[in-house]
Coordinates of C-alpha atoms in Angstrom, one line a residue:
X1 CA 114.7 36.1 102.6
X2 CA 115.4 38.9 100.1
X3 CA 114.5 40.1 96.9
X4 CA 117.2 38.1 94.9
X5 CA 116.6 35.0 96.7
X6 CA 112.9 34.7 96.0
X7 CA 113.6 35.2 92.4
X8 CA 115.9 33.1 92.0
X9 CA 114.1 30.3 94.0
X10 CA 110.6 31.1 91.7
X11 CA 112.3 30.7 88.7
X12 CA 114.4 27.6 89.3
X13 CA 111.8 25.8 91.3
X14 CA 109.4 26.4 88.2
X15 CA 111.9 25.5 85.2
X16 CA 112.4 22.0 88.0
X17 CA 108.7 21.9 88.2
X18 CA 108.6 21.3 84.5
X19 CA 111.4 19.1 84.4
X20 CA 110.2 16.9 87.1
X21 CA 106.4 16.9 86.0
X22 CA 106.6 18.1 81.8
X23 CA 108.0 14.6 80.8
X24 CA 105.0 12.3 82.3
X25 CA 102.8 14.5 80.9
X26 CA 103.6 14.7 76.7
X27 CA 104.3 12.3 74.5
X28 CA 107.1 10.7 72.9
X29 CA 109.9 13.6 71.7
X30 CA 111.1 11.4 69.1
X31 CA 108.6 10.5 67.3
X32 CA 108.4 11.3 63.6
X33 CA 105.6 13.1 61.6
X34 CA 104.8 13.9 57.9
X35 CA 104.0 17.4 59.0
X36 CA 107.7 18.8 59.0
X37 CA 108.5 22.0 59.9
X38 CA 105.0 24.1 61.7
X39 CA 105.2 26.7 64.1
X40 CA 103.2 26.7 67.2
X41 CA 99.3 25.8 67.2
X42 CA 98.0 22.9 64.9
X43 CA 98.2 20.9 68.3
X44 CA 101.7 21.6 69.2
X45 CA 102.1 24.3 72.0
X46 CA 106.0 25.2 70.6
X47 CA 105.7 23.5 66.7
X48 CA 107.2 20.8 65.3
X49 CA 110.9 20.5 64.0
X50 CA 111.9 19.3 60.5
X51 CA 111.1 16.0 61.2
X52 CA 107.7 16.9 62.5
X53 CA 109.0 16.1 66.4
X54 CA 107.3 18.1 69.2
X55 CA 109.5 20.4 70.2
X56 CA 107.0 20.9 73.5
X57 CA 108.1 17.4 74.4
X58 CA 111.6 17.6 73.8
X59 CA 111.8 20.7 75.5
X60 CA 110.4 18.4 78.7
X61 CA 112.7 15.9 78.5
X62 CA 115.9 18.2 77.5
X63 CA 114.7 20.2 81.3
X64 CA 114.9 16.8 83.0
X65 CA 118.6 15.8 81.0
X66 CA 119.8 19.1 82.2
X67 CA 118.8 19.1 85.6
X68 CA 120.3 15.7 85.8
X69 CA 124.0 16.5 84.4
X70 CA 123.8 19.5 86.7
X71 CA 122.6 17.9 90.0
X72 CA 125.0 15.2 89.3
X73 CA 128.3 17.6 88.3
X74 CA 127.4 19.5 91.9
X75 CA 127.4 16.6 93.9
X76 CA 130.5 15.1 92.7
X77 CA 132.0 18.6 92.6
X78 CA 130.5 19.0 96.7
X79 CA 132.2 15.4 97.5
X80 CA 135.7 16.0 95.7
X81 CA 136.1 19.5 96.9
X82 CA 135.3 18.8 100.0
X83 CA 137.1 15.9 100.6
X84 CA 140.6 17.6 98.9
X85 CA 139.8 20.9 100.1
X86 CA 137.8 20.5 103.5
X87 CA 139.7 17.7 104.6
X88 CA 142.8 18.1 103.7
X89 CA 143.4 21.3 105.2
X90 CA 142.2 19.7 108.2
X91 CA 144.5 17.3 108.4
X92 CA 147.3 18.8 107.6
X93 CA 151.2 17.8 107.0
X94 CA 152.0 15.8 104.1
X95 CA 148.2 14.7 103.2
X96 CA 147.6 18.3 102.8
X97 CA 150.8 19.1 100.7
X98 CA 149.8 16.3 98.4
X99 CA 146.0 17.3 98.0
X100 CA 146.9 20.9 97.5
X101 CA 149.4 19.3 94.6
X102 CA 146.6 17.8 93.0
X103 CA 144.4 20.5 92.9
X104 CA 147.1 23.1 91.5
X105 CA 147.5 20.4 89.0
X106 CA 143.9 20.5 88.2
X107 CA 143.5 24.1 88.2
X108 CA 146.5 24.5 85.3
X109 CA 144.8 22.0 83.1
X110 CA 142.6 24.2 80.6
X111 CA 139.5 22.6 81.3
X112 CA 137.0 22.8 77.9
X113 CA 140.4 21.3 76.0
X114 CA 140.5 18.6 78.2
X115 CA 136.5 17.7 78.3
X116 CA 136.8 18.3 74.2
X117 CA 139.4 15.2 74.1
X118 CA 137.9 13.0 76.5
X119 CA 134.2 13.7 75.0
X120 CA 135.0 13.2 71.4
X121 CA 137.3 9.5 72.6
X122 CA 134.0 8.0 73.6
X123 CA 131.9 7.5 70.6
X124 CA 128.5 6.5 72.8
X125 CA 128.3 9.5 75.8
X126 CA 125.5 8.6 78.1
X127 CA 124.3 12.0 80.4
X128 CA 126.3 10.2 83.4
X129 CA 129.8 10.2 81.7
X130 CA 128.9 13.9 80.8
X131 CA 128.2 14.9 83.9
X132 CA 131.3 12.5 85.1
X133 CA 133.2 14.3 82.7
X134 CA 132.3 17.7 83.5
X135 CA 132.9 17.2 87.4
X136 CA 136.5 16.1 87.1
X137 CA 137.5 20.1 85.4
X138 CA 135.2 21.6 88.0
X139 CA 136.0 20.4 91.6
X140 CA 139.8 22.0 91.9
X141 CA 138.8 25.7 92.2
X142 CA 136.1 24.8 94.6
X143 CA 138.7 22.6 96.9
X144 CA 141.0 25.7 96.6
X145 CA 138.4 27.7 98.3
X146 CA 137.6 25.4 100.8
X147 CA 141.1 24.5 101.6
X148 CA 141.8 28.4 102.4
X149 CA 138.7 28.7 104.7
X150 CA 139.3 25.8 107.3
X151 CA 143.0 26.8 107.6
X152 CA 141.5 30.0 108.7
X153 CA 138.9 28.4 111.0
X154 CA 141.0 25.8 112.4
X155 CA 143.1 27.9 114.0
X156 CA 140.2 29.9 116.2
X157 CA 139.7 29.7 119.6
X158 CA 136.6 27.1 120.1
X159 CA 138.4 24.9 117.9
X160 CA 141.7 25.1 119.1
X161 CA 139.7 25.0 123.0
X162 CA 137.9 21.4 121.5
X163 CA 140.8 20.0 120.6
X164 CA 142.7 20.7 124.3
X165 CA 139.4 19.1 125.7
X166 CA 140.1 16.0 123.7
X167 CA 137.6 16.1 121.3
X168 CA 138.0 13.8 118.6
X169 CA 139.2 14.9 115.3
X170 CA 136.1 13.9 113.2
X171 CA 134.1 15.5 115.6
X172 CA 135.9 18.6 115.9
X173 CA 135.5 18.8 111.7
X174 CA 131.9 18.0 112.0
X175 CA 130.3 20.1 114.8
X176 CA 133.2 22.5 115.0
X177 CA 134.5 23.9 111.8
X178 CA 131.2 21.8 108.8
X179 CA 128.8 24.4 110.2
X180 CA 130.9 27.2 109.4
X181 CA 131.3 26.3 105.3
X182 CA 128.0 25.2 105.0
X183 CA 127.1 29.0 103.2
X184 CA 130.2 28.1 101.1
X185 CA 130.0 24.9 100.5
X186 CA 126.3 26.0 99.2
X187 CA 127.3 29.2 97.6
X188 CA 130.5 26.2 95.5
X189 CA 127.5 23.6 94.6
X190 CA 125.2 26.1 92.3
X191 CA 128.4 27.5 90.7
X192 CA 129.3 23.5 89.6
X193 CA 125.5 23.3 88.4
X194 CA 125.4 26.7 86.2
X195 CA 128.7 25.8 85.3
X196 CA 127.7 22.2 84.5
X197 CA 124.5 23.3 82.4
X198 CA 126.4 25.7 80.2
X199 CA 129.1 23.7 79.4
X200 CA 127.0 20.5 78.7
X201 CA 125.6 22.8 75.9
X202 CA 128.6 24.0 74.7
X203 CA 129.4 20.6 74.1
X204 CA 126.1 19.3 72.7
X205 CA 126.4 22.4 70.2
X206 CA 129.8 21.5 69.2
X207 CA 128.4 17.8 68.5
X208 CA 130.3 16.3 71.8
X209 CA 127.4 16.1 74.2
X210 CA 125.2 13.0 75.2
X211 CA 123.9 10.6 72.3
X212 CA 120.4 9.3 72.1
X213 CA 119.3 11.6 74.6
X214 CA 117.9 15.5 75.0
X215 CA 119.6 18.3 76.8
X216 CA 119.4 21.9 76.4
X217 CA 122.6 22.1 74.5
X218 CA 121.7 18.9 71.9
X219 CA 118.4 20.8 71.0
X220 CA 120.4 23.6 70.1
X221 CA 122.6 21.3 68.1
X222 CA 119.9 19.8 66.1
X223 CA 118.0 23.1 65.7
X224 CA 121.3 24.5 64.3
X225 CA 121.9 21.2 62.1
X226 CA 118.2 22.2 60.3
X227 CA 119.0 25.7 59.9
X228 CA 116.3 26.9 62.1
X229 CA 117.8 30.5 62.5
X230 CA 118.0 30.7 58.5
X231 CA 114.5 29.6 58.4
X232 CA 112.9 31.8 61.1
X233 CA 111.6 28.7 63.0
X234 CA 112.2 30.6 66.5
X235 CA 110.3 28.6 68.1
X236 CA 112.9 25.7 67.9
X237 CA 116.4 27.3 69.0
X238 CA 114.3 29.9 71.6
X239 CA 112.8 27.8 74.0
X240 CA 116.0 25.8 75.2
X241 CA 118.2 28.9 75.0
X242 CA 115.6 30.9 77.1
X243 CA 115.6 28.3 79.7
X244 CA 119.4 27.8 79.8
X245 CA 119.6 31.9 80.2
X246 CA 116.4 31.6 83.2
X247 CA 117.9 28.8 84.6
X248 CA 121.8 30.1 84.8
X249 CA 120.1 33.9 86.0
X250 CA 118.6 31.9 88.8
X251 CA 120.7 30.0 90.3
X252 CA 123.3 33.6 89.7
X253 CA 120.6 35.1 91.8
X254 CA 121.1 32.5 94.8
X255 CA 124.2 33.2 94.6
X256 CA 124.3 36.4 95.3
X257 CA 122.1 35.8 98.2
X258 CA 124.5 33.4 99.6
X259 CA 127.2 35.5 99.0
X260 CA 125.3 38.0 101.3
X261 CA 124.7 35.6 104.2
X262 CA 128.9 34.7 103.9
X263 CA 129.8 38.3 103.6
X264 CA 128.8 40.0 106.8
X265 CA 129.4 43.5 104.5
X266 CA 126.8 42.8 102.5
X267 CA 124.7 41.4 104.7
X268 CA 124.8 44.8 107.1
X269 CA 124.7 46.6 103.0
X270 CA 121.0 44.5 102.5
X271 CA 119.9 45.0 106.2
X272 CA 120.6 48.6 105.4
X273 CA 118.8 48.9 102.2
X274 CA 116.1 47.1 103.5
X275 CA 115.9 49.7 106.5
X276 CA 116.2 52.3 103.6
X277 CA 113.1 50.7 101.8
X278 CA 111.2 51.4 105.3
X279 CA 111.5 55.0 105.7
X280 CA 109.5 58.0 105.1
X281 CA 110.2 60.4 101.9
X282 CA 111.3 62.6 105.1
X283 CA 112.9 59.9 106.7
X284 CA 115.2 59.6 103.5
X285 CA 116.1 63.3 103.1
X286 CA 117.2 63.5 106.6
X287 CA 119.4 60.6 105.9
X288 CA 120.8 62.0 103.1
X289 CA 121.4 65.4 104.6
X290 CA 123.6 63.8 107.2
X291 CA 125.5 61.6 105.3
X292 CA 126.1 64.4 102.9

């Protein structure tokens, strides 16, 4: 446990507090008032929008629609990169030519072009074919990584001493070589989620992102369609892009932290600083003196 990591883990396990528990708790987001636009107080913790909707409560469920597309884009991203990249490489021969194929055909396809035409084909997007959408431009640089990892580990010693001792193959991939991606696999899952949440809004703000229901990004859209920034209504464009910028710092900040716990050079870099953290204002000089 470091600094980064507990961060990281506050922060997101709050903003998935509030998406898990905000919606039960406030009322309907769409429903319309003769108030129109009011800024916070008057009963509304974050105002009202044009329309006199609480922005309080769409702000709840647009936490729980984002959470969703992201959870969903990491597990499909975790299941086809690891099945392409993990796998494959495993395998080896001709399966493996073919799946490497695949994925450096999926890593040359510009991927915003591509969700742009498929997004705006579809006239009703529900948050599944988002998310769907999302995690078929995401998966091929994470299988690419993968791919290059087990064709290192598969060639070490205790796996090459399993398979001698007749170990099955699927066994071999499980309790031999899973263990060993399991930081990496981790570290490729929150990169599909922050990149899933940020482009799910870029979508929604270009008018492509999920109809009839509320994300980060289609709050953006709709306090952009009311001129909210020409207005000075803050409160209706800050809260979801101050959650998108909390959410996508903390899950950056695991990250990191994983990235420590894969690279033993920063891991021995932390373990050092930590020891650094630890010493005496004497302790430090001396320290510096002889590295000096």
């Amino acid at each position: 446990m470091t600094l980064k990591l507990g961060v990281g883990l506050s922060i997101a396990g709050l903003i998935v507090l509030f998406g898990l528990i905000g919606p039960l708790v406030v009322g309907d987001p769409s429903t319309v008032r003769d108030i129109g636009l009011t800024g916070p107080g008057h009963g509304f913790l974050l105002g009202t929008t044009q329309t006199g909707q609480d922005i309080f409560a769409q702000l709840a469920y647009a936490t729980r629609g984002s959470l969703i597309i992201g959870v969903v884009v990491g597990a499909i991203t975790l299941l086809l990169s690891s099945f392409f990249g993990l796998v494959g490489a495993f395998v080896g021969g001709w399966v493996d030519e073919a799946f490497s194929l695949l994925t450096n055909i999926m890593l040359v396809i510009p991927g915003l072009p591509l969700v742009i035409v498929i997004s705006s084909y579809v006239p009703n997007k529900s948050i599944w074919l988002v998310a769907a959408v999302l995690a078929i431009t995401s998966w091929a640089g994470s299988a690419r990584v993968l791919r290059g990892f087990t064709l290192s580990v598969r060639s070490r010693d205790y796996v090459l001493a399993a398979r001698i001792g007749g170990e099955k193959r699927w066994r071999i991939l499980l309790v031999e070589i899973l263990p060993n991606l399991i930081p990496l696999l981790a570290s490729q899952v929150v990169f599909a989620v922050i990149f899933a949440i940020l482009g799910e809004a870029g979508l929604s703000f270009l008018g492509l992102g999920a109809s009839g229901s509320f994300t980060w990004g289609t709050m953006l859209y709709f306090a952009q369609n009311g001129l909210s920034l020409r207005l000075g209504a803050w409160w209706w464009f800050a809260p979801p892009g101050l959650l998108i910028a909390l959410f996508g710092a903390a899950l950056s900040l695991i990250n990191f932290s994983i990235d420590e716990i894969i690279n033993p050079k920063l891991r021995s870099q932390t373990r050092a600083e930590r020891n650094r953290w630890g010493m005496s204002r004497e302790q430090r000089q001396a320290a510096a003196e002889v590295t000096v």
